[in-house]
């Protein structure tokens, strides 16, 4: 059973930074080569892909966060990270970690991932 647990959310002022973590368990993170992603969902909006890292370490970002967010992973710790800098009020959302060994669609599509964490709230005030 794959388990993903996010942490690191909180409230910050615009321009501030946060680092989200996603601790993975239930499988050998690096051995099985999971594709990992970060998604976010604001009230009344659809869940959207923020960033992803594939089995080869290649990263992808939504245009809205390019240059501000960085996705990374520590295979030894089975942990995925999302460093968020220059935060804006529009970044306010619940942030989710997602994983799948074989994406069934594009990295930014929520339906591509079968395993999800419970989410961590990020609130950015102006």
PDB file of C-alpha atoms in Angstrom:
ATOM      1  CA  UNK A   1       0.000   0.000   0.000  1.00  0.00           C
ATOM      2  CA  UNK A   2       1.536   3.257  -1.152  1.00  0.00           C
ATOM      3  CA  UNK A   3       1.263   6.063   1.377  1.00  0.00           C
ATOM      4  CA  UNK A   4       2.059   9.714   0.776  1.00  0.00           C
ATOM      5  CA  UNK A   5       2.093  12.270   3.587  1.00  0.00           C
ATOM      6  CA  UNK A   6       2.521  15.964   2.865  1.00  0.00           C
ATOM      7  CA  UNK A   7       3.780  18.576   5.293  1.00  0.00           C
ATOM      8  CA  UNK A   8       5.205  22.075   5.307  1.00  0.00           C
ATOM      9  CA  UNK A   9       2.160  24.113   4.440  1.00  0.00           C
ATOM     10  CA  UNK A  10       1.260  27.290   6.283  1.00  0.00           C
ATOM     11  CA  UNK A  11       0.441  30.963   6.005  1.00  0.00           C
ATOM     12  CA  UNK A  12       2.891  33.450   4.536  1.00  0.00           C
ATOM     13  CA  UNK A  13       2.835  36.939   3.116  1.00  0.00           C
ATOM     14  CA  UNK A  14       3.214  37.593  -0.572  1.00  0.00           C
ATOM     15  CA  UNK A  15       6.844  37.321  -1.607  1.00  0.00           C
ATOM     16  CA  UNK A  16       7.589  34.746   1.045  1.00  0.00           C
ATOM     17  CA  UNK A  17       8.729  31.148   0.721  1.00  0.00           C
ATOM     18  CA  UNK A  18       7.642  27.702   1.852  1.00  0.00           C
ATOM     19  CA  UNK A  19       9.009  24.221   1.311  1.00  0.00           C
ATOM     20  CA  UNK A  20       6.551  21.362   1.080  1.00  0.00           C
ATOM     21  CA  UNK A  21       7.572  17.788   1.759  1.00  0.00           C
ATOM     22  CA  UNK A  22       5.959  14.520   0.745  1.00  0.00           C
ATOM     23  CA  UNK A  23       7.108  11.439   2.640  1.00  0.00           C
ATOM     24  CA  UNK A  24       6.527   8.239   0.683  1.00  0.00           C
ATOM     25  CA  UNK A  25       6.228   4.763   2.123  1.00  0.00           C
ATOM     26  CA  UNK A  26       4.920   1.335   1.175  1.00  0.00           C
ATOM     27  CA  UNK A  27       7.261   0.870  -1.755  1.00  0.00           C
ATOM     28  CA  UNK A  28      10.881   1.350  -2.667  1.00  0.00           C
ATOM     29  CA  UNK A  29      10.726   4.881  -3.979  1.00  0.00           C
ATOM     30  CA  UNK A  30      13.776   4.840  -6.172  1.00  0.00           C
ATOM     31  CA  UNK A  31      13.778   1.186  -7.105  1.00  0.00           C
ATOM     32  CA  UNK A  32      10.367   1.168  -8.673  1.00  0.00           C
ATOM     33  CA  UNK A  33      10.880   4.479 -10.400  1.00  0.00           C
ATOM     34  CA  UNK A  34       7.693   6.305  -9.622  1.00  0.00           C
ATOM     35  CA  UNK A  35       6.761   9.509 -11.357  1.00  0.00           C
ATOM     36  CA  UNK A  36       5.941  12.079  -8.690  1.00  0.00           C
ATOM     37  CA  UNK A  37       3.887  15.218  -8.940  1.00  0.00           C
ATOM     38  CA  UNK A  38       2.591  18.181  -6.974  1.00  0.00           C
ATOM     39  CA  UNK A  39      -0.938  19.401  -7.536  1.00  0.00           C
ATOM     40  CA  UNK A  40      -3.005  22.144  -5.988  1.00  0.00           C
ATOM     41  CA  UNK A  41      -6.681  22.887  -5.662  1.00  0.00           C
ATOM     42  CA  UNK A  42      -8.221  26.191  -4.673  1.00  0.00           C
ATOM     43  CA  UNK A  43     -11.853  26.429  -3.487  1.00  0.00           C
ATOM     44  CA  UNK A  44     -14.228  26.181  -6.414  1.00  0.00           C
ATOM     45  CA  UNK A  45     -11.487  25.290  -8.870  1.00  0.00           C
ATOM     46  CA  UNK A  46     -10.243  22.073 -10.429  1.00  0.00           C
ATOM     47  CA  UNK A  47      -7.120  20.350  -9.216  1.00  0.00           C
ATOM     48  CA  UNK A  48      -4.194  21.519 -11.310  1.00  0.00           C
ATOM     49  CA  UNK A  49      -0.734  20.156 -11.892  1.00  0.00           C
ATOM     50  CA  UNK A  50       2.033  22.330 -10.469  1.00  0.00           C
ATOM     51  CA  UNK A  51       5.212  20.316 -11.050  1.00  0.00           C
ATOM     52  CA  UNK A  52       6.395  16.784 -11.659  1.00  0.00           C
ATOM     53  CA  UNK A  53       9.583  14.760 -11.698  1.00  0.00           C
ATOM     54  CA  UNK A  54       9.888  11.559 -13.670  1.00  0.00           C
ATOM     55  CA  UNK A  55      11.880   8.387 -13.187  1.00  0.00           C
ATOM     56  CA  UNK A  56      14.913   9.927 -14.924  1.00  0.00           C
ATOM     57  CA  UNK A  57      14.849  13.041 -12.783  1.00  0.00           C
ATOM     58  CA  UNK A  58      13.454  15.275 -15.503  1.00  0.00           C
ATOM     59  CA  UNK A  59      11.232  18.031 -14.164  1.00  0.00           C
ATOM     60  CA  UNK A  60       8.196  19.808 -15.537  1.00  0.00           C
ATOM     61  CA  UNK A  61       6.370  22.906 -14.323  1.00  0.00           C
ATOM     62  CA  UNK A  62       3.160  24.736 -14.902  1.00  0.00           C
ATOM     63  CA  UNK A  63       3.737  28.092 -16.587  1.00  0.00           C
ATOM     64  CA  UNK A  64       2.271  29.885 -13.575  1.00  0.00           C
ATOM     65  CA  UNK A  65       5.063  28.652 -11.274  1.00  0.00           C
ATOM     66  CA  UNK A  66       8.091  28.462 -13.586  1.00  0.00           C
ATOM     67  CA  UNK A  67      11.045  30.304 -12.119  1.00  0.00           C
ATOM     68  CA  UNK A  68       9.447  30.401  -8.660  1.00  0.00           C
ATOM     69  CA  UNK A  69       8.890  26.753  -7.673  1.00  0.00           C
ATOM     70  CA  UNK A  70      11.394  23.901  -7.696  1.00  0.00           C
ATOM     71  CA  UNK A  71      10.560  20.211  -7.404  1.00  0.00           C
ATOM     72  CA  UNK A  72      13.197  17.857  -6.079  1.00  0.00           C
ATOM     73  CA  UNK A  73      13.539  14.502  -4.380  1.00  0.00           C
ATOM     74  CA  UNK A  74      15.771  12.770  -1.878  1.00  0.00           C
ATOM     75  CA  UNK A  75      15.712   9.085  -2.748  1.00  0.00           C
ATOM     76  CA  UNK A  76      17.586   8.139   0.406  1.00  0.00           C
ATOM     77  CA  UNK A  77      14.805   9.689   2.485  1.00  0.00           C
ATOM     78  CA  UNK A  78      11.952   8.628   0.178  1.00  0.00           C
ATOM     79  CA  UNK A  79      10.861  12.238   0.169  1.00  0.00           C
ATOM     80  CA  UNK A  80       9.640  14.633  -2.492  1.00  0.00           C
ATOM     81  CA  UNK A  81       9.948  18.395  -2.057  1.00  0.00           C
ATOM     82  CA  UNK A  82       8.455  21.535  -3.528  1.00  0.00           C
ATOM     83  CA  UNK A  83      10.383  24.723  -2.819  1.00  0.00           C
ATOM     84  CA  UNK A  84       8.080  27.673  -3.369  1.00  0.00           C
ATOM     85  CA  UNK A  85       9.568  31.162  -3.600  1.00  0.00           C
ATOM     86  CA  UNK A  86       8.095  34.562  -4.434  1.00  0.00           C
ATOM     87  CA  UNK A  87       4.690  33.318  -3.385  1.00  0.00           C
ATOM     88  CA  UNK A  88       1.603  35.134  -4.626  1.00  0.00           C
ATOM     89  CA  UNK A  89      -1.948  35.253  -3.241  1.00  0.00           C
ATOM     90  CA  UNK A  90      -3.069  33.218  -6.260  1.00  0.00           C
ATOM     91  CA  UNK A  91      -0.853  30.365  -5.047  1.00  0.00           C
ATOM     92  CA  UNK A  92      -3.258  29.878  -2.137  1.00  0.00           C
ATOM     93  CA  UNK A  93      -4.605  26.322  -2.318  1.00  0.00           C
ATOM     94  CA  UNK A  94      -4.487  22.861  -0.870  1.00  0.00           C
ATOM     95  CA  UNK A  95      -1.355  21.192  -2.196  1.00  0.00           C
ATOM     96  CA  UNK A  96      -1.253  17.462  -2.891  1.00  0.00           C
ATOM     97  CA  UNK A  97       1.490  14.999  -3.620  1.00  0.00           C
ATOM     98  CA  UNK A  98       0.805  12.306  -6.225  1.00  0.00           C
ATOM     99  CA  UNK A  99       2.640   9.226  -7.477  1.00  0.00           C
ATOM    100  CA  UNK A 100       2.356   6.524 -10.095  1.00  0.00           C
ATOM    101  CA  UNK A 101       4.837   4.086 -11.653  1.00  0.00           C
ATOM    102  CA  UNK A 102       3.312   4.547 -15.092  1.00  0.00           C
ATOM    103  CA  UNK A 103       1.388   7.707 -15.904  1.00  0.00           C
ATOM    104  CA  UNK A 104      -1.804   7.015 -17.801  1.00  0.00           C
ATOM    105  CA  UNK A 105      -1.855  10.520 -19.235  1.00  0.00           C
ATOM    106  CA  UNK A 106       0.038  13.798 -19.082  1.00  0.00           C
ATOM    107  CA  UNK A 107       1.919  14.812 -15.957  1.00  0.00           C
ATOM    108  CA  UNK A 108      -0.422  17.743 -15.305  1.00  0.00           C
ATOM    109  CA  UNK A 109      -3.580  15.616 -15.372  1.00  0.00           C
ATOM    110  CA  UNK A 110      -4.798  14.425 -11.987  1.00  0.00           C
ATOM    111  CA  UNK A 111      -6.289  11.264 -13.486  1.00  0.00           C
ATOM    112  CA  UNK A 112      -2.780  10.160 -14.497  1.00  0.00           C
ATOM    113  CA  UNK A 113      -1.885   9.352 -10.878  1.00  0.00           C
ATOM    114  CA  UNK A 114      -3.348   6.601  -8.725  1.00  0.00           C
ATOM    115  CA  UNK A 115      -1.742   7.449  -5.387  1.00  0.00           C
ATOM    116  CA  UNK A 116      -2.412  10.651  -3.458  1.00  0.00           C
ATOM    117  CA  UNK A 117      -1.603  12.268  -0.157  1.00  0.00           C
ATOM    118  CA  UNK A 118      -4.114  14.020   2.076  1.00  0.00           C
ATOM    119  CA  UNK A 119      -2.891  17.517   1.221  1.00  0.00           C
ATOM    120  CA  UNK A 120      -1.356  20.473   3.030  1.00  0.00           C
ATOM    121  CA  UNK A 121      -2.817  23.981   3.007  1.00  0.00           C
ATOM    122  CA  UNK A 122      -0.858  26.940   1.685  1.00  0.00           C
ATOM    123  CA  UNK A 123      -2.264  30.428   2.269  1.00  0.00           C
ATOM    124  CA  UNK A 124      -0.584  33.524   0.861  1.00  0.00           C
ATOM    125  CA  UNK A 125      -1.799  36.921   2.022  1.00  0.00           C
ATOM    126  CA  UNK A 126      -1.273  40.190   0.173  1.00  0.00           C
TER     127      UNK A 126
END
